[in-house]
Every structure is written in C-alpha cells, then in structure tokens.
Short mmCIF file of C-alpha atoms in Angstrom, two decimals:
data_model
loop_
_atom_site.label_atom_id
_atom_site.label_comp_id
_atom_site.label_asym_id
_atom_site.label_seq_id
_atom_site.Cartn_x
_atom_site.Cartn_y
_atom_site.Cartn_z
CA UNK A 1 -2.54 32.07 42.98
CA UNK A 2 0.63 33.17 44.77
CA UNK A 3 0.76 36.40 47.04
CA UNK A 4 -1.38 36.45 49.40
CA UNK A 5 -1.72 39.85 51.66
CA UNK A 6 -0.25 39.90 54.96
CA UNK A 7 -0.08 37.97 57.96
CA UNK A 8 -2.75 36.35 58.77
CA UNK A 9 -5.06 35.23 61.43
CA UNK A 10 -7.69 32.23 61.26
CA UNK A 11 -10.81 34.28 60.79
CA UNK A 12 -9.26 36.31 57.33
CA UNK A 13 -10.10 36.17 54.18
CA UNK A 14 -6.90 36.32 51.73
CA UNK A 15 -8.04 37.07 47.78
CA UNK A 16 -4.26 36.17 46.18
CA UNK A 17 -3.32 37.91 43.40
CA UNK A 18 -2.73 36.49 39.54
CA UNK A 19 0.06 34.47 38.83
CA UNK A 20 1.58 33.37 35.87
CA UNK A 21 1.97 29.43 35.99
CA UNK A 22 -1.75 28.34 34.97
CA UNK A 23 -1.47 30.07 31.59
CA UNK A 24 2.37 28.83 31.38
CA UNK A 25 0.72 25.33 32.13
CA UNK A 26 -2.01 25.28 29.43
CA UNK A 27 0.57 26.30 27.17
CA UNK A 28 3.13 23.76 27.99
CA UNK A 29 0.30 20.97 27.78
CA UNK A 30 -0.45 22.23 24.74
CA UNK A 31 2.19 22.39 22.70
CA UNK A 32 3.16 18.62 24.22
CA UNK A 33 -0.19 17.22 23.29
CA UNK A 34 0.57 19.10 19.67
CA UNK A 35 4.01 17.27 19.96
CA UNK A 36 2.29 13.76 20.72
CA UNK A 37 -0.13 13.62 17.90
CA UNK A 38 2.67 15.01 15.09
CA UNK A 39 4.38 12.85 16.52
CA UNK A 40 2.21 9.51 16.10
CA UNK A 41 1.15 11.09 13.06
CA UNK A 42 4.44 10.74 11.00
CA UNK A 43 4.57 14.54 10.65
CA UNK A 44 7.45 15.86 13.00
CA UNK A 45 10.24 14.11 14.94
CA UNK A 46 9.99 13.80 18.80
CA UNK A 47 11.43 17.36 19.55
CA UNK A 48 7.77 19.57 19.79
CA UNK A 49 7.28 16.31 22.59
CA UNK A 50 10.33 17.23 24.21
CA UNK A 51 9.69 21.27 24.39
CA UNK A 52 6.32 20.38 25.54
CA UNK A 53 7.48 18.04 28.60
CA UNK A 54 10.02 20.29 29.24
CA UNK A 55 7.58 23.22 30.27
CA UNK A 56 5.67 20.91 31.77
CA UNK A 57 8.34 20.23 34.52
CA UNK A 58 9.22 23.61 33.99
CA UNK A 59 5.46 24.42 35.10
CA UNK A 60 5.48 22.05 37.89
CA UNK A 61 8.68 22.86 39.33
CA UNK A 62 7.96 26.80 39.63
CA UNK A 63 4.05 26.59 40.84
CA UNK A 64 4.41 24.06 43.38
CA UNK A 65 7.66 26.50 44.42
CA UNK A 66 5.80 29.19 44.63
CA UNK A 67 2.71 27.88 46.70
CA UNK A 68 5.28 25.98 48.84
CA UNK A 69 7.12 29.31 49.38
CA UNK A 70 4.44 31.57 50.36
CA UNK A 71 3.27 28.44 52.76
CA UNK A 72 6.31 28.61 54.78
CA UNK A 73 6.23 32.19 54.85
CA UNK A 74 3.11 31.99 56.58
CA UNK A 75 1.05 34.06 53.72
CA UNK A 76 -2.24 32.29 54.66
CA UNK A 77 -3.35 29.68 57.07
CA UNK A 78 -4.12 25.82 56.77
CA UNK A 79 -6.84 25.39 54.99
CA UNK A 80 -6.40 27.93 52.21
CA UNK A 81 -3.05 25.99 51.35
CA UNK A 82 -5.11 23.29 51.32
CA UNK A 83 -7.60 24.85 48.72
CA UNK A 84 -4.79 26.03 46.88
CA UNK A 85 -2.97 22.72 46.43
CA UNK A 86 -6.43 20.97 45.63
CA UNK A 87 -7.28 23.53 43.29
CA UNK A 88 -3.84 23.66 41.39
CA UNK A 89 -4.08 19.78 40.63
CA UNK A 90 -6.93 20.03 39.96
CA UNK A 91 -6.48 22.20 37.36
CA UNK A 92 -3.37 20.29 35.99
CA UNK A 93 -5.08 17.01 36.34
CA UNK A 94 -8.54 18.83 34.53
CA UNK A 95 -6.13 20.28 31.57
CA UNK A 96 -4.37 16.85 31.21
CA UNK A 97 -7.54 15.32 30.13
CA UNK A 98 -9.17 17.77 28.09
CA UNK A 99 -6.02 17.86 25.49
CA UNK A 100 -5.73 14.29 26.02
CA UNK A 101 -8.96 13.91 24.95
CA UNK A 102 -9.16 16.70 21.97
CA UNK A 103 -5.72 15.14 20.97
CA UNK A 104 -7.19 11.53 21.14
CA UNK A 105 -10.34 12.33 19.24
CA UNK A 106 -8.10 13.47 16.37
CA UNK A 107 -5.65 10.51 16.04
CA UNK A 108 -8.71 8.76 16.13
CA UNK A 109 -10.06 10.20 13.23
CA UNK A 110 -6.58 10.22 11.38
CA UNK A 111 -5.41 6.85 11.77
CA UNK A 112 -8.15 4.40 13.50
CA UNK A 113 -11.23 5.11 11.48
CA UNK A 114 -9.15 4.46 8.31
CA UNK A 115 -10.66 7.50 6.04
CA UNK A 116 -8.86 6.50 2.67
CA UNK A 117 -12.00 3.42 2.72
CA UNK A 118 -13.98 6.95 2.28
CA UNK A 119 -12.14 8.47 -0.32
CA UNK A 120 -10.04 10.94 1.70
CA UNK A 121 -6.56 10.71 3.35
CA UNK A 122 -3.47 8.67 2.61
CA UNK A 123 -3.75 4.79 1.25
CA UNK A 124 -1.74 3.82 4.06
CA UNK A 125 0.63 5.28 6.25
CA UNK A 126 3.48 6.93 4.83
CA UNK A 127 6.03 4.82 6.75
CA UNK A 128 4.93 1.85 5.61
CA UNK A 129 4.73 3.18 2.11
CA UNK A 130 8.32 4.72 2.30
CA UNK A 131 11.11 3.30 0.14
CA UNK A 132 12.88 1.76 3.58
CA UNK A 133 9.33 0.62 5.16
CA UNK A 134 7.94 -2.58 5.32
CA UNK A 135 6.29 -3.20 2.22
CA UNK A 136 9.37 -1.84 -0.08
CA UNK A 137 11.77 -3.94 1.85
CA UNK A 138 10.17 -7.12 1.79
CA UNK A 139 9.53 -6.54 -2.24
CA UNK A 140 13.24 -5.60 -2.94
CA UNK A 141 14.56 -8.81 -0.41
CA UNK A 142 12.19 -11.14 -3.04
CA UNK A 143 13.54 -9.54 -6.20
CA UNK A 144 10.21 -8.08 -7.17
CA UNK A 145 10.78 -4.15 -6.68
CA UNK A 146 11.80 -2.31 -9.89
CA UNK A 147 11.73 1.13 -8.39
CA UNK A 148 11.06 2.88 -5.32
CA UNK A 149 10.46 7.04 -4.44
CA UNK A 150 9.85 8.98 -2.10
CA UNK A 151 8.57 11.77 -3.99
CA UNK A 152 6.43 10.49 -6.50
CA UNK A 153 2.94 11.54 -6.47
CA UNK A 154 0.40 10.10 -8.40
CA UNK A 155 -3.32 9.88 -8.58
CA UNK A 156 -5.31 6.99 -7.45
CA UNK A 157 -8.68 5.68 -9.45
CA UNK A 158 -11.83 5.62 -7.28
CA UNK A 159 -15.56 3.65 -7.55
CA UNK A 160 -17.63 6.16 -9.29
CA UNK A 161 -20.66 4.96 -7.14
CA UNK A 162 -18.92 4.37 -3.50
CA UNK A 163 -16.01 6.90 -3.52
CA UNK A 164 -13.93 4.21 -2.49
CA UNK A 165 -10.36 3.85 -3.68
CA UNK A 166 -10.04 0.89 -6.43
CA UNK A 167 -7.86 -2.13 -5.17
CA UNK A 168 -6.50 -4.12 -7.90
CA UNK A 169 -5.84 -7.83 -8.19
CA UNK A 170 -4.61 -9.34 -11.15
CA UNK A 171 -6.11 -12.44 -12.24
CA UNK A 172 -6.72 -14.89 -15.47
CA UNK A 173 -9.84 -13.61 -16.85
CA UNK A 174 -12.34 -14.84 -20.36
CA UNK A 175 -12.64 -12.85 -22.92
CA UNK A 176 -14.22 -12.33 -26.20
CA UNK A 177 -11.92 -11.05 -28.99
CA UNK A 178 -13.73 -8.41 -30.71
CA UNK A 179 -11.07 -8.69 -33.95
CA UNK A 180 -10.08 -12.52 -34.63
CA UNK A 181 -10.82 -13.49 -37.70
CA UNK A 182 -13.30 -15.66 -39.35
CA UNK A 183 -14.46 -17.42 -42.32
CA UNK A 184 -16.99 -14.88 -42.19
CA UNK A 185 -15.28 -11.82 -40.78
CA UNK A 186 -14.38 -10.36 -37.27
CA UNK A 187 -17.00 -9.60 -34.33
CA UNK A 188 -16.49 -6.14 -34.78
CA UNK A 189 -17.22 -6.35 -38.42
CA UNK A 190 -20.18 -8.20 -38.19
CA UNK A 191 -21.47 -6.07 -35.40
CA UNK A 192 -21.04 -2.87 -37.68
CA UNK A 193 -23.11 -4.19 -40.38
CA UNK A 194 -25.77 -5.16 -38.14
CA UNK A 195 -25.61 -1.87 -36.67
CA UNK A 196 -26.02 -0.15 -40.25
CA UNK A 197 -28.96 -2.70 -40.99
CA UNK A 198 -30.88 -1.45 -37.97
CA UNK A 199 -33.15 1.74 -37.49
CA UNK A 200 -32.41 4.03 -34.80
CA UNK A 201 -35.33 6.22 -33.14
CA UNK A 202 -34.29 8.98 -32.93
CA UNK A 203 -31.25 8.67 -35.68
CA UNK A 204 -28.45 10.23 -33.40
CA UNK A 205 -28.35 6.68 -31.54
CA UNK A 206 -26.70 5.29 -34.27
CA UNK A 207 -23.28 7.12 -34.31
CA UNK A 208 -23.32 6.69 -30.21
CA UNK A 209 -23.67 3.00 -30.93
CA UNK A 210 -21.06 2.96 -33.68
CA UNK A 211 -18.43 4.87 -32.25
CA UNK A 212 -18.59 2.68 -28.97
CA UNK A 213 -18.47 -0.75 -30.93
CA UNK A 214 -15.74 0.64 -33.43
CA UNK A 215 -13.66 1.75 -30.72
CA UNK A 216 -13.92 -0.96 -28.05
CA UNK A 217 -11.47 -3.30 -26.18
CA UNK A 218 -12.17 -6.89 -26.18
CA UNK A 219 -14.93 -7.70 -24.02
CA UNK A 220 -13.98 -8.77 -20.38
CA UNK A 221 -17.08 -12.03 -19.77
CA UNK A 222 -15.62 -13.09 -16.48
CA UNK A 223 -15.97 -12.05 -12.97
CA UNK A 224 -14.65 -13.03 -9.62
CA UNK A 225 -17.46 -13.20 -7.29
CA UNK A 226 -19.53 -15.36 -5.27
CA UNK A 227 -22.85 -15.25 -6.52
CA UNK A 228 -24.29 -15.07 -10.63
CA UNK A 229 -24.53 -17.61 -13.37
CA UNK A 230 -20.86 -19.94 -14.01
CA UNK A 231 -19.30 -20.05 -16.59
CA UNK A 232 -19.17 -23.77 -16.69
CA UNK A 233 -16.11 -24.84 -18.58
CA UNK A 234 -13.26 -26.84 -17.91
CA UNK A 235 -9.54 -25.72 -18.14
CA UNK A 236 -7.06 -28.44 -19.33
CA UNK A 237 -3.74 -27.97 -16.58
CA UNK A 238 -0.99 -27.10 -18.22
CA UNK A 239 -2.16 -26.05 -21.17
CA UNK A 240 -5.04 -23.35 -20.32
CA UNK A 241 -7.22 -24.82 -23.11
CA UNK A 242 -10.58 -25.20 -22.08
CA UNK A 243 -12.28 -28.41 -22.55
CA UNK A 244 -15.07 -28.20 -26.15
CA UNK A 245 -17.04 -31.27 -26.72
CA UNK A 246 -20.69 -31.60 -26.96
CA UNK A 247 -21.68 -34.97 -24.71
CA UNK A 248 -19.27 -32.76 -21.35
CA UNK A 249 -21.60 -29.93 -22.58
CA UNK A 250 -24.92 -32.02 -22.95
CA UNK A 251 -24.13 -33.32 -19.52
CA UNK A 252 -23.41 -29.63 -18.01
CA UNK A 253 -26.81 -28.05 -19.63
CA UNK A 254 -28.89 -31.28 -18.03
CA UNK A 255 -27.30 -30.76 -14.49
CA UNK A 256 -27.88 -26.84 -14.78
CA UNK A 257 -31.03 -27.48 -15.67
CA UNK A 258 -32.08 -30.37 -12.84
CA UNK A 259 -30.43 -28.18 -10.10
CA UNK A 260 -30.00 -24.99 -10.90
CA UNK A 261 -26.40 -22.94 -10.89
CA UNK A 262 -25.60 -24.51 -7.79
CA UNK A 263 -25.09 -27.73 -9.92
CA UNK A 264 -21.67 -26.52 -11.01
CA UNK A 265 -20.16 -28.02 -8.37
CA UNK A 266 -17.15 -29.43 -7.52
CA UNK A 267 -18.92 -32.68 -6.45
CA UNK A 268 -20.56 -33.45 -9.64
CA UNK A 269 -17.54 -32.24 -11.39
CA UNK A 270 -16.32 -36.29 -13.02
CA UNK A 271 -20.23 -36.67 -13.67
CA UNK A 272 -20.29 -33.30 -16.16
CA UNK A 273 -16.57 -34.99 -17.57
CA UNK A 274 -17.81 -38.61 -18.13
CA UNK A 275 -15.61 -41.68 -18.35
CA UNK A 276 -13.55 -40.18 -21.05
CA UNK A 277 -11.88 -37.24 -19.01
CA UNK A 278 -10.27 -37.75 -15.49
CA UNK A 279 -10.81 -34.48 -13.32
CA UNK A 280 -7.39 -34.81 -11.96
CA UNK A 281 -6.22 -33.38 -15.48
CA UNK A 282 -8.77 -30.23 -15.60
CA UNK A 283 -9.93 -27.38 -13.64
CA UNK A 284 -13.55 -26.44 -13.05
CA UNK A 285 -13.74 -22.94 -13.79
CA UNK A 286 -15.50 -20.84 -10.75
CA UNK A 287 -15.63 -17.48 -12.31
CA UNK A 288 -19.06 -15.85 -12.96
CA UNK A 289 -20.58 -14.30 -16.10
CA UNK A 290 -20.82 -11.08 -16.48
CA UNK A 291 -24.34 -9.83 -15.94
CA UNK A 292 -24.54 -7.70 -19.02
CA UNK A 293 -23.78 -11.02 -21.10
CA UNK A 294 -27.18 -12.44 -19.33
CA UNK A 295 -29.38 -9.40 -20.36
CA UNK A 296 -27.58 -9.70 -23.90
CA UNK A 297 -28.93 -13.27 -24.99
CA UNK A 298 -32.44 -12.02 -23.41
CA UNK A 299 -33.68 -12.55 -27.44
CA UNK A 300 -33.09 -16.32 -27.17
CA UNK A 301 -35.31 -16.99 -24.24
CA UNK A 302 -37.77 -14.94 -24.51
CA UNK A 303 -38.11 -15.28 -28.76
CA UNK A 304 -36.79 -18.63 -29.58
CA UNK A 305 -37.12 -20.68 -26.30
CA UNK A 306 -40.92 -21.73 -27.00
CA UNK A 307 -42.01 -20.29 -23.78
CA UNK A 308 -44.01 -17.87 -25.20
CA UNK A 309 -45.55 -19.38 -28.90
CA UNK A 310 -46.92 -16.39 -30.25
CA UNK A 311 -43.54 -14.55 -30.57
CA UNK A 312 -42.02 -17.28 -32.03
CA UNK A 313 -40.97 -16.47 -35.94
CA UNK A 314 -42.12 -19.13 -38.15
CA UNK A 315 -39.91 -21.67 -39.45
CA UNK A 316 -37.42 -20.58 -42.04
CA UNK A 317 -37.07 -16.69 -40.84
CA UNK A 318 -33.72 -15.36 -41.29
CA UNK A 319 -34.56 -11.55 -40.48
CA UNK A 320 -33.79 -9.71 -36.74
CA UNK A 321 -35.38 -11.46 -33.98
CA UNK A 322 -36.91 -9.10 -32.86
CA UNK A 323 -38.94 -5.52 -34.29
CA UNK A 324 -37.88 -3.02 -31.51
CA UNK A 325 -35.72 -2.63 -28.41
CA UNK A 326 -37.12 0.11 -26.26
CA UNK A 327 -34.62 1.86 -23.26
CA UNK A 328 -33.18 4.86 -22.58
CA UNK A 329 -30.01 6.34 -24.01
CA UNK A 330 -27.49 4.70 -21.46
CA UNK A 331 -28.18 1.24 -22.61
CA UNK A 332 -26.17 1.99 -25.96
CA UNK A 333 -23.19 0.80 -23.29
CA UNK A 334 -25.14 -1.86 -21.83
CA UNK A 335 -28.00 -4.07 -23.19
CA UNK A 336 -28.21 -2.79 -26.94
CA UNK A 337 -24.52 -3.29 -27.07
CA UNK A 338 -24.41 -6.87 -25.53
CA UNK A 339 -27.47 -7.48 -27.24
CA UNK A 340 -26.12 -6.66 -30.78
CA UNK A 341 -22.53 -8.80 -30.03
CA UNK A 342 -23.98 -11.82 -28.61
CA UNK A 343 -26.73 -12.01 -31.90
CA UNK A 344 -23.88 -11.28 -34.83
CA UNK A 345 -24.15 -12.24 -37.23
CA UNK A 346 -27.40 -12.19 -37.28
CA UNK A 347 -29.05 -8.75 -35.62
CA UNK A 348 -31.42 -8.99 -32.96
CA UNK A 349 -33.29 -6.21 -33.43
CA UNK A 350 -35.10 -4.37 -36.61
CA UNK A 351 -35.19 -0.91 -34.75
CA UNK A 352 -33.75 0.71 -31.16
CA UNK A 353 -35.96 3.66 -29.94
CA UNK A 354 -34.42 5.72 -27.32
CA UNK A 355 -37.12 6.47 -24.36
CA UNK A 356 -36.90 9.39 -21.86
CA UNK A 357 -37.37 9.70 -18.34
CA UNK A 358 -40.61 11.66 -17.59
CA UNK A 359 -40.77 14.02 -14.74
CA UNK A 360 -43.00 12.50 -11.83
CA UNK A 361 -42.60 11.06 -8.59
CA UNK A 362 -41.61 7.77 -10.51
CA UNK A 363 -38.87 7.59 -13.23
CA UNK A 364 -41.01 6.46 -16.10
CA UNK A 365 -39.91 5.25 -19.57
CA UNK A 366 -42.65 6.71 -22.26
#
C-alpha cells in the first residue's frame, strides 16, 4: 500500500505498489489469537499472547509510519490517503473479528458446551483437577485426601447406552445375599437345583443360566429414583434394622392397595406404624425396587393371584408354577434369572425355550 509513483496532481491515478505490513498483520493476529485460546485453554503460559501483541504494535507502528510518511511526502493527494487509511483499518478491524470469531467458536466448543457429558474431552478442567486446584485443596484442608498426582492416568467407565461418563454416589443400598445360610440351604444353592430340575429349549441355555447364577454378586434390590414401586419398610435409627411385623405390614399392603404407590407417604407414615411404634424412632425408606425384581414375581400375579381361574393349579400342587417361559436369549440376565431367585425354593417354571428374532420390519419372537 506504500509507494506511490511520483508527484502528483488532482486528476492522477496512483496504483501503489505491495507492501509488506498486511501479511505481517494477519500473522501477528494470528499467532495472538493462537496465544489467547492456549492460553484460556490451560495449554501454554501467556508468552505466544505476548509475541502475538507484540507484532501487533509492531504492525501498527510500521504501517501507519509508512502511510503517514509517504503522506507528508506528498506521494498522492487527499483523498487517496483517505482511501488508504479507511482501507487499512478496515482491514485490521475486518481481521480482528474473523480470528476473534474462529478463535471464539473453538473455546466455545472446548470449554462451554461441556463435551465430556458426550463422552469426549476432559472430566473437568485440568486446573481444577490438579493436585494444588480447588477440589484437591479443599479435600486435603478436611483430612479426606489420601493421595494426589499429577500424572496419573486412568480410564473412566461410561453408560453403554448414552456414552455418557458414569458419576458415582455412594449410598446405603438393599440387598439380597445370594450365600447366607439356611435351615434349608443358601439362595444360590437352591437356585442351582431348580435350575437342574428345569428343561432348557434348546439345552445350551442351561450352562448360560448356570454359570451366571454360580458366579454372581449379591443382588443389588434398591434404587435411588423418583418414580417405580417402594420398597416400603421401615429402618429403626440407630440401629439400621428394618422394622418385621405382620399387623405394620397388613397395614402397608391395605394402604398400597386403597391408593396406590403414592400411599407410601410420609403423611400416612404413624398410620402404616400403629400405636405401638412412634415414627420419631424409624425411617421410612424412599428407595425404589428394582424393576427386574417386579418382572421376577410376574408368576404370583398372574398364576396364584385368582385373577385369572383357569391357570390356577389346584389345591395341593407342589410342582413349578408354571410349564414354560418363552423369551429370547438375553433374558437369562434378566427375567429367567429374577424369575428363578425370587421362586426358590420352589421353581417357577417346568421348561425355558429360547425364541429368536425373525427378520421383518417388526422384531418378532417365534
């Protein structure tokens, strides 16, 4: 943009030659928008900032020079200067928002938009999750940090269906012990027999079953969540013992039944504990059943309940309750499973037949 040709008149046209400082600008605008988001990024210190701003006044300093320069020397007349000068900031003012934008867009999508939610990207910023950051610091001031590192890398569980990453909380939960002993045996005993007692179609289901009830934890009946069936017990305070006796029960099954689960509230809570129990000394239990413990018992209500007479077994029958559970092969984790536990020791079911998806535009079970 500098040099111009000679002297001039009004009525000239100048054409100015290249010059140096627009490509020296983009650079320098560059390299401090680079600086900025490494920067805010946690990447790189302040200095690629620094060298950026430097050329920057470097930049400014030399172009506005130049222009000035070739002004006074009377290079070219009024109103090209003033093109030039318009022209130059606008450039400068034109490159400041592009990279402010392109630099903007990508902090954006780094730190705002939170990508770890998506599966991808740190857990949280890596200042915060340094051994001197916030978190680590308030931890070792309350006497709760063991250990803290820098360099320790680890992987982190994700949902299998969302991609999120897995947050744990730790919290009481029911179980059901699959191995305390009976007058009669354990759970898992009692659910092996049954299993060698029943007839798989096709025979391979059996050793799936097996090897998933001989090799399982205890089985986790609780969950924290705000909608399902209760588990409607009460918890003695100080002792964690939960409250058995059959008129608190006979009182809990007669408001379930008259209101539904929203009966387990905390407002009929004395009603379900009578005169004999003062609330102030228990807690009402809020967690939910798990879901797979409500398909489980489906042979009770649908066999024994009286709904439906004509599958009801006659009086005195001591065989499975029912002649055949029919579903496809991933239920052997699921409802044959919670089926089998929650009927031991007695089996509910004389025979499993696996079925198989068919290939139409609906998944059908043959």
């Amino acid at each position: 943009m500098a040099q111009a040709h000679a002297a001039h008149g009004g009525d000239k046209y100048y054409i100015p030659h290249g010059s140096k400082w627009p490509i020296i600008g983009s650079i320098s605008l560059f390299i401090t928008m680079l600086g900025v988001s490494a920067w805010l990024n946690g990447f790189t210190g302040p200095v690629v900032f620094y060298v950026g701003l430097a050329l920057v006044a470097f930049m400014f300093f030399g172009w506005f020079g130049t222009v000035i320069g070739e002004s006074q020397h009377g290079l070219y007349n009024a109103g090209v200067d003033r093109s030039f000068r318009m022209g130059m900031m606008w450039f400068i003012i034109s490159e400041v928002m592009f990279f402010a934008a392109f630099f903007g867009v990508l902090f954006y999508a780094r730190n705002l938009s939170v990508p770890w939610l998506g599966g991808e990207g740190s857990v949280i910023n890596p200042k915060f999750n340094a051994p001197d950051g916030p978190i680590c610091t308030a931890l070792a001031e309350s006497g709760a940090l063991i250990a803290a590192s820098a360099d320790y890398k680890h992987s982190y569980p994700h949902s299998w269906r969302s991609k999120a990453k897995v947050i744990f909380r730790c919290t009481p939960q029911w179980f059901v012990p699959m191995d305390k002993a009976t007058t009669d045996g354990t759970l898992r005993d009692k659910a092996m027999t049954a299993i060698s007692d029943t007839r798989f179609i096709p025979e391979k289901g059996r050793n799936r079953l097996s090897s998933m009830v001989e090799g399982r934890p205890d089985w986790v009946l609780s969950r924290q969540r705000a909608w399902g069936v209760p588990i409607t017990l009460f918890v003695k305070k100080g002792t964690n013992q939960y409250l058995n006796d059959a008129a608190v029960n006979a009182r809990i099954i007669a408001g379930i039944r008259e209101h539904g689960v929203d009966g387990w509230s905390d407002e009929r809570a004395q009603e379900y504990l009578g005169s004999d129990y003062a609330l102030a000394d228990y807690e009402r239990v809020t967690d939910i059943l798990d879901v797979w413990f409500d398909s489980g018992c489906t042979h009770a209500f649908v066999l024994e309940s009286g709904k439906w007479p004509d599958l009801m077994r006659p009086e005195g029958y001591t065989g499975p309750r029912a002649d055949l559970y029919l579903e496809g092969s991933d239920q052997h984790r699921g409802w044959f499973q919670s089926s089998l536990l929650e009927s031991c020791g007695r089996a509910a079911m004389r025979r499993i037949r696996l079925s198989s998806p068919t290939a139409s535009r609906w998944t059908r079970r043959a």
